XYZ file of C-alpha atoms in Angstrom:
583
model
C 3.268 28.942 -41.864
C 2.470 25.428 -41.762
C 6.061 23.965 -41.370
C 6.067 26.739 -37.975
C 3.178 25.472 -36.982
C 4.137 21.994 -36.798
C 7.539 22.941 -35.394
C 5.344 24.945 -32.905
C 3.142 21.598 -32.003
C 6.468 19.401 -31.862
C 8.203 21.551 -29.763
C 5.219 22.013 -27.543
C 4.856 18.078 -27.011
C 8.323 17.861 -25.959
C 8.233 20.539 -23.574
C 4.964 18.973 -22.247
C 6.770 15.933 -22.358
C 9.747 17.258 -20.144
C 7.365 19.139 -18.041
C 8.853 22.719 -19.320
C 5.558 24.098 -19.603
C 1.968 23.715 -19.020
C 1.046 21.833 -14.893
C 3.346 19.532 -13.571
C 2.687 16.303 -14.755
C 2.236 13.216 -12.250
C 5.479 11.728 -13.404
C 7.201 14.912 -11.551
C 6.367 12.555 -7.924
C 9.549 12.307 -5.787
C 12.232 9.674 -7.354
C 14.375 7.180 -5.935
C 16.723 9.622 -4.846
C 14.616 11.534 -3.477
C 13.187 8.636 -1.239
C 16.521 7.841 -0.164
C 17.518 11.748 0.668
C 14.105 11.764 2.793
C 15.753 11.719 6.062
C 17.916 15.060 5.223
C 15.213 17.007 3.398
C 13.403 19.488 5.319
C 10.216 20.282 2.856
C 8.944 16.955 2.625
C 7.954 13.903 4.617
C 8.094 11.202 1.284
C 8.534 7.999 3.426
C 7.001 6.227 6.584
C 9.519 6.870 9.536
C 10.748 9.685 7.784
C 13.669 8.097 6.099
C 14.380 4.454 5.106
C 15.915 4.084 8.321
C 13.060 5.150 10.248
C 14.809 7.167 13.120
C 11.808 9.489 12.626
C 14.320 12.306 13.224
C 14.145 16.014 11.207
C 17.126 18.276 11.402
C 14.639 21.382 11.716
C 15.612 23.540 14.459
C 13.051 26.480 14.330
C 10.791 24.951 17.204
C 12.840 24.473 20.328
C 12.140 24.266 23.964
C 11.837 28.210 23.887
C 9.805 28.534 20.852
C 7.223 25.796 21.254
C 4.974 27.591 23.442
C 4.185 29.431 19.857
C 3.407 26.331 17.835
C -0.651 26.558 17.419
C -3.214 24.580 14.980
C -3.397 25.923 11.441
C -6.407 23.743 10.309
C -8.193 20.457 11.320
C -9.306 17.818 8.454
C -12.320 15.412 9.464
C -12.227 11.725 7.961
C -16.109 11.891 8.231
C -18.638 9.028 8.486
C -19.349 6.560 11.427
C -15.711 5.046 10.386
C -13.767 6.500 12.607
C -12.039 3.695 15.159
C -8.332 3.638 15.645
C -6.260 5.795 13.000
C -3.220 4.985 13.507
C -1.888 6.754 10.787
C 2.076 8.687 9.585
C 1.105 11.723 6.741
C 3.421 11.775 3.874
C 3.802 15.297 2.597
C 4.478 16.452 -0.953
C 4.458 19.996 -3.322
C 1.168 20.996 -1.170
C -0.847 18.180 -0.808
C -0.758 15.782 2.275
C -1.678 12.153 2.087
C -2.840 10.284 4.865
C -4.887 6.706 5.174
C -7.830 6.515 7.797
C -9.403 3.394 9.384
C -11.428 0.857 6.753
C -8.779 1.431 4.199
C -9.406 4.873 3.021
C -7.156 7.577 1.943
C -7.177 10.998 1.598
C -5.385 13.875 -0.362
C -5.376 17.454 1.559
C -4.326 20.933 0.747
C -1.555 21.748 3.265
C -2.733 25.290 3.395
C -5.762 25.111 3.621
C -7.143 21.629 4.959
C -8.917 21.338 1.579
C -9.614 17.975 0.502
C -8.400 17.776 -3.143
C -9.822 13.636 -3.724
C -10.658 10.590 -1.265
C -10.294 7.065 -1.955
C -12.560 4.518 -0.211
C -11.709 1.140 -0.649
C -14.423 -1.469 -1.137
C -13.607 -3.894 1.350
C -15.944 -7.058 1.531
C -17.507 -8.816 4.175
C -15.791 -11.250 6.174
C -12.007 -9.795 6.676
C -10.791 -10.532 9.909
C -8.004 -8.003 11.393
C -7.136 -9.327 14.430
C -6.306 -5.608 15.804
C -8.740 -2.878 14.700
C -9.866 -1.709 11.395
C -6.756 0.279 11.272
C -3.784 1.800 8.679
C -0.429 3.222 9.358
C 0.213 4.895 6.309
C 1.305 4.992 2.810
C 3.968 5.244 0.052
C 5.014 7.660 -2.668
C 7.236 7.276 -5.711
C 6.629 9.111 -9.082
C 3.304 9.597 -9.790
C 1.532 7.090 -7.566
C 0.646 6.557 -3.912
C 0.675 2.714 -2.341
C -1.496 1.723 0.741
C -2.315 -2.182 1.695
C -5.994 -2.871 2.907
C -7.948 -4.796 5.430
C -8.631 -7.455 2.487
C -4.776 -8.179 1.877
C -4.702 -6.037 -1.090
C -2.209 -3.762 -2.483
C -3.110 -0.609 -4.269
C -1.237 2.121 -6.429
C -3.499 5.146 -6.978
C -2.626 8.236 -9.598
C -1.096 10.847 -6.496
C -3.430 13.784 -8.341
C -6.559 12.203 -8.997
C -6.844 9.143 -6.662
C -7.930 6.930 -9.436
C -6.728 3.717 -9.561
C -3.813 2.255 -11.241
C -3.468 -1.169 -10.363
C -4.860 -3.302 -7.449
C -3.367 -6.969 -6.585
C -4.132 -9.515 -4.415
C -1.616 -10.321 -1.542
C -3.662 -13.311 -0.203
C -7.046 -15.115 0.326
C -8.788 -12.386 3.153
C -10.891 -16.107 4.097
C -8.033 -17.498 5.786
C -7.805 -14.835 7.943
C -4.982 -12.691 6.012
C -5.151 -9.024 5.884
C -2.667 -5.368 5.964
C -2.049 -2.707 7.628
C 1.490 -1.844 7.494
C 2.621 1.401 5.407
C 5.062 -0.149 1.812
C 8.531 0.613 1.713
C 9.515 2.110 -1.804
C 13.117 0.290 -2.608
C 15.027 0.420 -6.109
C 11.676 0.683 -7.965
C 10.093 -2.059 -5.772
C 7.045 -1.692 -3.647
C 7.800 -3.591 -0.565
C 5.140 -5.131 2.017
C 4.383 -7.648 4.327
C 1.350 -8.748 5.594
C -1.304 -9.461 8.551
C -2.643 -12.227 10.060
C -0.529 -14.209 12.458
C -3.787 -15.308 14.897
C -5.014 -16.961 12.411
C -2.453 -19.912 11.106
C -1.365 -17.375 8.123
C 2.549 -17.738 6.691
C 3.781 -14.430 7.521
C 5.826 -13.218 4.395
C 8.021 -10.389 2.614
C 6.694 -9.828 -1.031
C 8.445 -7.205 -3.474
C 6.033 -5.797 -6.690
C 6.800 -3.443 -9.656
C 6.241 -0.217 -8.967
C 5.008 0.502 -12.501
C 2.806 -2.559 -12.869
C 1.921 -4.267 -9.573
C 3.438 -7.325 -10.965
C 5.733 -9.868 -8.063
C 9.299 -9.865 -8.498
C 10.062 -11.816 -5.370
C 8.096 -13.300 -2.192
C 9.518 -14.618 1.363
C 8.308 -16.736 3.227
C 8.991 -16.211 7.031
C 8.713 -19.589 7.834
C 10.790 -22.484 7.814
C 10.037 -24.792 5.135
C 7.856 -23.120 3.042
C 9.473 -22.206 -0.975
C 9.881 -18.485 -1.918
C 9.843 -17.324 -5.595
C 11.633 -14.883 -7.732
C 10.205 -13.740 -11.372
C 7.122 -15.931 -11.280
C 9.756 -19.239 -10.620
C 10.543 -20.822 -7.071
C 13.547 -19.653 -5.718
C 15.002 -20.934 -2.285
C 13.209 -22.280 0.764
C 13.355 -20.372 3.810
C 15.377 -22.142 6.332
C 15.713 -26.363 6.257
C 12.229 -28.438 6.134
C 11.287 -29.371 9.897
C 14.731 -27.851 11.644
C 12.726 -25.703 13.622
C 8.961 -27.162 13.048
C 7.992 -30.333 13.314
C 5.797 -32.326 10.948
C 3.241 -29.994 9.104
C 3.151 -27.170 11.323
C 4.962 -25.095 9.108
C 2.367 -24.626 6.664
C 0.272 -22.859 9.579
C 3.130 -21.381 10.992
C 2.352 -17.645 11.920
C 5.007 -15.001 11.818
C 3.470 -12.232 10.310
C 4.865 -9.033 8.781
C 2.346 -6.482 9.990
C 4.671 -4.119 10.717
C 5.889 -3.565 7.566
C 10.070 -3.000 7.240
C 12.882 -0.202 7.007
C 15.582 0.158 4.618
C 19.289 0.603 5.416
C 20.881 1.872 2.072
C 24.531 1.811 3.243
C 24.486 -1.947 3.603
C 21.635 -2.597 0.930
C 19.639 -4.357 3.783
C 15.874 -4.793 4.594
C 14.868 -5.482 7.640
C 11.931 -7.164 8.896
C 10.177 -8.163 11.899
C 7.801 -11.490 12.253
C 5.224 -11.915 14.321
C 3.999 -14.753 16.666
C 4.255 -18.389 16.360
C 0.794 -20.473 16.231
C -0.691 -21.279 17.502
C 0.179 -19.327 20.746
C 0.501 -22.745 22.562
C 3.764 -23.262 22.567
C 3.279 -26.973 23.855
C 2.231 -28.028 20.706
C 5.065 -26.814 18.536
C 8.558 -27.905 20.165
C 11.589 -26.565 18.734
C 12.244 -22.547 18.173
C 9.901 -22.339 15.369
C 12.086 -19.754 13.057
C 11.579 -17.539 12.214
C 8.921 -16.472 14.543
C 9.789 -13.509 16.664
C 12.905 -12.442 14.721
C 14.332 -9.446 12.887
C 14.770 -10.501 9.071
C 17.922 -9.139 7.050
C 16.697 -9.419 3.852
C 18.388 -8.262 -0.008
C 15.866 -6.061 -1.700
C 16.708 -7.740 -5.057
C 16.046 -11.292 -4.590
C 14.498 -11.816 -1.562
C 17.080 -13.741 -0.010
C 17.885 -13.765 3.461
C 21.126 -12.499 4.668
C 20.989 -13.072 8.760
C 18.210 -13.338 11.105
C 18.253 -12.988 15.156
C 15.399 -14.381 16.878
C 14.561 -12.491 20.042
C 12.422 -14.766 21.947
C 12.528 -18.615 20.311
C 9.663 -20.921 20.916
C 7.306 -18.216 21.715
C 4.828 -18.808 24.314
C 3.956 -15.356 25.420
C 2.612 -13.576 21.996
C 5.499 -10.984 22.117
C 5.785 -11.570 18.313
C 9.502 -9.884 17.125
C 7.591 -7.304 14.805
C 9.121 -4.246 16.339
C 10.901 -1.800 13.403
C 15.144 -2.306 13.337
C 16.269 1.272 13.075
C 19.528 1.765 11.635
C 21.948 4.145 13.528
C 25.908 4.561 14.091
C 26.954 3.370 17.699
C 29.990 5.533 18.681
C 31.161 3.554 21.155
C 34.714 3.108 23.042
C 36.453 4.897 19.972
C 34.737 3.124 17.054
C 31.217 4.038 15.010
C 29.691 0.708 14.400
C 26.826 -0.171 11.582
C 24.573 -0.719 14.228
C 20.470 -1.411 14.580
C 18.313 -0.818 17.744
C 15.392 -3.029 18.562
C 12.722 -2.337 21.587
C 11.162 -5.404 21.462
C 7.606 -6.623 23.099
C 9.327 -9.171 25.294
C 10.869 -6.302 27.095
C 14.534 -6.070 26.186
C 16.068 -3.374 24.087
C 18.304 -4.990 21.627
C 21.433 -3.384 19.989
C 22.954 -5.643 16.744
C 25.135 -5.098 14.622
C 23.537 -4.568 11.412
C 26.035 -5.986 9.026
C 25.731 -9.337 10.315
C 23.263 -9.970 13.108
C 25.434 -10.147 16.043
C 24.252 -9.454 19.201
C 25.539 -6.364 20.910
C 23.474 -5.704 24.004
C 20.059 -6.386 25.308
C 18.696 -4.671 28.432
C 15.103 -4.159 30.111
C 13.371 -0.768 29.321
C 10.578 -1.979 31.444
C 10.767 -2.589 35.084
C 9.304 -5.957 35.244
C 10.037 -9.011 32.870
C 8.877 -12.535 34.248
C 9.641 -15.041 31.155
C 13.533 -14.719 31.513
C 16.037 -13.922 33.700
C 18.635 -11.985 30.915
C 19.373 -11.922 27.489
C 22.947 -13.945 26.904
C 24.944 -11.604 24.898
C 27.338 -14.236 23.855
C 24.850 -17.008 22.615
C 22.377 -14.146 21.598
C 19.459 -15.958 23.596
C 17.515 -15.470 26.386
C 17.972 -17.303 29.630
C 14.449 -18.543 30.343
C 12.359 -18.517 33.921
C 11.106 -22.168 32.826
C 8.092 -21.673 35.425
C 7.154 -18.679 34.149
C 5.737 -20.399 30.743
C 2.042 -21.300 30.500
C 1.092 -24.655 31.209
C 0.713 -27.505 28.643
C -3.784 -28.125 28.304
C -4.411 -32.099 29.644
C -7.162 -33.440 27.244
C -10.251 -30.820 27.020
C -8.755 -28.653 30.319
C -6.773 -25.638 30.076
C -2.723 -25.814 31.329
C -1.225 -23.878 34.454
C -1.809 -20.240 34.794
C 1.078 -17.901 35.356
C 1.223 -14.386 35.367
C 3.663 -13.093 33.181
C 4.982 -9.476 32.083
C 5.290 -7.633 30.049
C 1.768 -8.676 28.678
C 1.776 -9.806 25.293
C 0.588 -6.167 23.816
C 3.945 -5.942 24.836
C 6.601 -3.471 26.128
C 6.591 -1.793 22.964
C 3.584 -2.530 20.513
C 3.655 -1.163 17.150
C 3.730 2.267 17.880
C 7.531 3.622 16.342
C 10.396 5.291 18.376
C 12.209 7.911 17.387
C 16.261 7.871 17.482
C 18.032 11.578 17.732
C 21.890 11.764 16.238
C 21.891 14.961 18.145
C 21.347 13.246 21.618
C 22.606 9.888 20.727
C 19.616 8.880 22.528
C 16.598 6.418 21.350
C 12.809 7.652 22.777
C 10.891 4.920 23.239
C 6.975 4.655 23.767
C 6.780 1.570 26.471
C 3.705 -0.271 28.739
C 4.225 -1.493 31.896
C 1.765 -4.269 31.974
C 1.743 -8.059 32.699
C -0.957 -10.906 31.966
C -2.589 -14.257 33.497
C -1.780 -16.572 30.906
C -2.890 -20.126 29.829
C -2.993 -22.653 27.605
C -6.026 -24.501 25.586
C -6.746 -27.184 23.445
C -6.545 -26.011 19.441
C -6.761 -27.510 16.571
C -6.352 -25.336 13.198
C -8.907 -24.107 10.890
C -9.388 -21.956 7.772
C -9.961 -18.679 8.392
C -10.769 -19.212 12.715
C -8.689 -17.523 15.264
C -5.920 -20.234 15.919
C -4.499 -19.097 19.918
C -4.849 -22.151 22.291
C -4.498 -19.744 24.776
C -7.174 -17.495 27.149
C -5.402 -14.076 29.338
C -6.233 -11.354 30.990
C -4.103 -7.933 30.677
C -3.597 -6.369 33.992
C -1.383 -3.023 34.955
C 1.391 -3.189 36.899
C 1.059 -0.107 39.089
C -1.646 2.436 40.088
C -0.501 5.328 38.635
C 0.671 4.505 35.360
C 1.233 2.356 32.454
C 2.516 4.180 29.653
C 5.746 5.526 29.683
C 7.990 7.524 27.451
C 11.835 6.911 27.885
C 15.100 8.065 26.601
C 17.426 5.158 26.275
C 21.204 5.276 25.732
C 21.845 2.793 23.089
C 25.707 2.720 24.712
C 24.881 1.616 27.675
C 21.357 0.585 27.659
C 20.120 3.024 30.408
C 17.004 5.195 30.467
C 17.992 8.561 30.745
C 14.391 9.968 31.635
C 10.993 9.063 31.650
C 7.771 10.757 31.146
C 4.835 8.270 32.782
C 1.491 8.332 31.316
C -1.636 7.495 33.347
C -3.322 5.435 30.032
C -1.254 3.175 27.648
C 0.945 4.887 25.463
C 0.198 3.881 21.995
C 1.238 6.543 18.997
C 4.502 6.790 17.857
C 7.543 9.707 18.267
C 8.956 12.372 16.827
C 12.255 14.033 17.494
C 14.223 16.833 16.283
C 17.097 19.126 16.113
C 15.364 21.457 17.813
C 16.162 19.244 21.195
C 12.661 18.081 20.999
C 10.383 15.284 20.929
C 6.309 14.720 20.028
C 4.243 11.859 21.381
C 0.331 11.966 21.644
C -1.399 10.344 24.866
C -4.606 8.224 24.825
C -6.169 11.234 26.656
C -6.106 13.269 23.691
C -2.646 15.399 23.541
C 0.420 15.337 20.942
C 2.484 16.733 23.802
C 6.233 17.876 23.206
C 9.189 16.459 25.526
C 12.853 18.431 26.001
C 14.791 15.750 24.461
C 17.637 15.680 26.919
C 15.916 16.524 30.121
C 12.538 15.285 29.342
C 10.950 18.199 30.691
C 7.481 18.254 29.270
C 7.286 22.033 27.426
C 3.859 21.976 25.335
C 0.618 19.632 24.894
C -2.459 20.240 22.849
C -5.409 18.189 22.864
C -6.886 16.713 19.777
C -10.145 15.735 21.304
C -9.831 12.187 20.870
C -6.956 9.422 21.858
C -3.896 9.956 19.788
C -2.153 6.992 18.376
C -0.615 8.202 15.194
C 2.998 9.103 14.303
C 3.767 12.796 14.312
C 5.440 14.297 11.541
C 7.702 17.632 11.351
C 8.404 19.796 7.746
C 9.117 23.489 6.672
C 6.995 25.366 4.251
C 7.397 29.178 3.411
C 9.891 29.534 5.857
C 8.047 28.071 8.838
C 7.911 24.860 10.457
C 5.270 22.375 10.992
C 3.603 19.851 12.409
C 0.543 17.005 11.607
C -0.734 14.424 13.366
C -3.600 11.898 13.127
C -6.145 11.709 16.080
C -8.740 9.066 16.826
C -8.631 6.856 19.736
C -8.586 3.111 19.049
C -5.894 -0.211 17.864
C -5.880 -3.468 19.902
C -6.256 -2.052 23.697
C -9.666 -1.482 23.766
C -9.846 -4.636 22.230
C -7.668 -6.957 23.828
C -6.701 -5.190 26.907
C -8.644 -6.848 29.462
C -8.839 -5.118 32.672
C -6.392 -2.048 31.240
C -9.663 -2.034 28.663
C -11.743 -1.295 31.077
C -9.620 2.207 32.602
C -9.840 3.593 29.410
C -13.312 2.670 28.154
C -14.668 6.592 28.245
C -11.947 7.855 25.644
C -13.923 9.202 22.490
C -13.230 8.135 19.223
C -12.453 9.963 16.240
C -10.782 10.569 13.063
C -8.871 13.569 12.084
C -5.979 14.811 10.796
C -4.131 18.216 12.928
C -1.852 20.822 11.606
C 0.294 22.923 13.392
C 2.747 25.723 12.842
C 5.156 27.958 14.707
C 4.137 31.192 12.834
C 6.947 33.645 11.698
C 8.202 36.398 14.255
């Protein structure tokens, strides 16, 4: 009896062990695999962008043009509290539970079918951090048993996905020199993946990769020129040659952020990165093109080391940063299916490359008015500058030249993510049509002070718009359709094989496009601004929807006189389920 007894208790542990019997144990969290598969599962949402690639596309077919007008809210989760500012959140979705982050660092775990909360994190932030753009959080990560979100005080955390207790917490950077982040991680090979905040400040934007397990740094990249990056606790190679592109000491205060965050292509074993603006914003005071400012990174996931870069707009003088997501697609074009990446960037051009290798395929305006340069040259990759169109140099304590300039530097496309269809072949892209008076001032950098030079004012271009959603042709570079918006668009998109695509306005509504005619066919409103990313999944045979609501991010902030048009929409914070029910 005893010698079954034991056998009983050994076999027990090891089917406990293997997860045969008793509740699924947290190890049972999506793999690597399963990551990487993200894009083609229909179940799920596991990653930010919905795939590494981030074409924020889901095969699911069940809600179509015809159907839509069925698709109503299941349940409706409030964040709670006075904290509710801009949430500009993407849910991840996994066996019942949806995670989502809110404003001031928190996240939350929720029942899908009922709107339950199952645990809440709040993260103790301390006085003193300084995000430049809102208190807000775009999302988080999931692999095995934990869930990754960076906070306001440039911290990474890995929480238990079943209890939200924490696992580990590390330090990014010193939240006194003005470095914080917002960006969702990027899972890779067992590596969390981030990048972090603080470019208006005098930061050194960089690309850091941690155990998943422990928290520990396995490699960190600088983003600007001259400045060592390190691999396994040793210094590895320094990005770019000492004072090519930067002259004297600038590059220790050099800007180029990573609040963006990155994708993944897993075919060429590439991440890609964008960086932010030089500083300061005075581009008088820096010559030379400052890399790499206002570039897309390629960089390998196991070392850190950068493969190419292209810099959309060198010596920055307008803000437009180069932060914008690469999304990885094939370009059928004239016979041939190129490795390619698409790029909306703030400066106004929409950039095709060739992902492999950085090389320049196209660039054309998807906004109707750019003033800093007359083209893009396709052949020398760089733009051809209007030379009076760039803000005056200060002389002694006065400010330099005024010019008015467009886009304004919240740019053509902000943060907010488009959404690429391999049904339509067609990228939708959330843009502004905006410009700005722009000038120069006298700076001098400090720890942990706002480091510009530079005063503006954001103005619209036209009466009876500014936002605008539009369906670009990567071929060609042509917008196909347009949807205008009367406030700013500012949320990301959603598309599917159900020949659709989901955006949410500033007024309120996640509305839903036909994806080749742009025929708006449903809206719903939310009650506050929506400028979240809409995700799509099946459950139970039906399919679904979630989005994040609450009305906020840099506009009200920074947006001068555009500020002032939308100064009535109500804030909030809540997270919005839909379904299309069975027949």
């Amino acid at each position: 009896m005893k010698r079954l007894f034991r056998t009983f208790l050994l076999a027990s542990a090891m089917a406990a062990g293997l997860g045969l019997n008793g509740p699924a144990l947290a190890a049972d969290g999506p793999s690597n695999d399963d990551l990487l598969n993200d894009a083609k599962s229909t179940g799920d949402v596991l990653t930010y962008g919905m795939g590494h690639q981030a074409q924020r596309f889901s095969p699911l077919d069940k809600l179509n043009p015809d159907t839509v007008k069925g698709l109503v809210p299941v349940w409706s989760f409030s964040f709670g509290g006075e904290k509710q500012r801009g949430q500009e959140s993407q849910p991840i979705i996994h066996d019942g539970t949806i995670y989502v982050t809110g404003s001031y660092s928190r996240l939350y775990a929720v029942d899908v079918k009922t709107g339950q909360k199952k645990w809440q994190y709040d993260h103790r932030l301390p006085e003193g951090i300084m995000p430049c753009c809102d208190v807000v959080n775009r999302g988080a990560a999931l692999y095995k048993d934990k869930i990754y979100f960076a906070t306001l005080d440039a911290r990474l955390v890995a929480l238990n996905k079943d209890t939200g207790k924490v696992v580990w917490s590390k330090k990014i950077e010193d939240y006194k020199a003005g470095y914080s982040a917002t960006a969702a991680p990027l899972i890779v090979d067992g590596k969390v993946i981030t990048g972090n905040s603080g470019g208006e400040f005098g930061i050194i934007g960089m690309v850091e990769a941690r155990d998943a397990e422990t928290g520990e740094l396995v490699w960190q990249r600088p983003t600007i020129e001259g400045n060592m990056g390190t691999l396994n606790g040793k210094e590895s190679t320094m990005t770019g040659v000492m004072n090519a592109s930067w002259s004297g000491d600038l590059y220790k205060t050099g800007g180029g952020a990573t609040w963006l965050g990155g994708t993944y292509d897993p075919e060429t074993k590439t991440l890609f990165f964008g960086t932010g603006n030089p500083a300061p914003w005075n581009s008088h005071l820096r010559p030379g093109d400052n890399l790499y400012t206002s570039s897309t990174l390629a960089i390998d996931p196991a070392n850190g080391d950068i493969k190419w870069h292209y810099q959309t707009t060198p010596h920055d003088g307008w803000d437009f940063d180069g932060v914008n997501e690469l999304v990885s697609f094939d370009l059928k074009k004239d016979g041939q299916t190129i490795k390619a990446g698409a790029k909306a960037d703030r400066n106004g051009f929409f950039y095709v490359l060739d992902r492999t290798n950085g090389k320049l395929l196209s660039a054309s305006p998807f906004v109707t008015k750019i003033t800093w340069a007359k083209e893009i040259d396709v052949k020398t990759g760089r733009p051809v500058y209007n030379d009076d169109n760039r803000p005056g140099t200060p002389v002694g304590a006065e400010k330099g030249t005024s010019v008015f300039a467009a886009p304004a530097f919240l740019g053509a496309k902000n943060w907010m993510p488009m959404a690429y269809s391999p049904a339509t072949e067609l990228f939708y892209v959330p843009a502004n049509e905006w410009g700005m008076d722009i000038w120069n001032e006298p700076i001098t950098y400090k720890k942990g002070a706002a480091y510009l030079g530079a005063g503006f004012t954001i103005k619209p271009l036209y009466d009876d718009y500014i936002g605008a959603l539009r369906a670009i042709d990567p071929k060609t570079g042509k917008i196909v359709w347009e949807y205008k918006n009367p406030a700013p668009l500012w949320g990301g998109v959603l598309t599917t094989g159900g020949n659709l695509v989901f955006t949410g306005t500033p007024e309120g509504y996640l509305k839903a496009f036909d994806a080749k005619s742009g025929k708006e066919v449903w809206k719903f409103n939310t009650g506050s601004g929506v400028v979240g990313s809409p995700v799509t999944w099946e459950q139970d045979g039906e399919q679904y929807v979630a989005v994040v609501s609450g009305w906020g991010g840099a506009v009200p902030l920074w947006g001068g006189d555009v500020a002032k048009l939308v100064k009535d929409i109500n804030q909030g914070g809540s997270l919005w389920v839909f379904k299309l029910p069975k027949a």
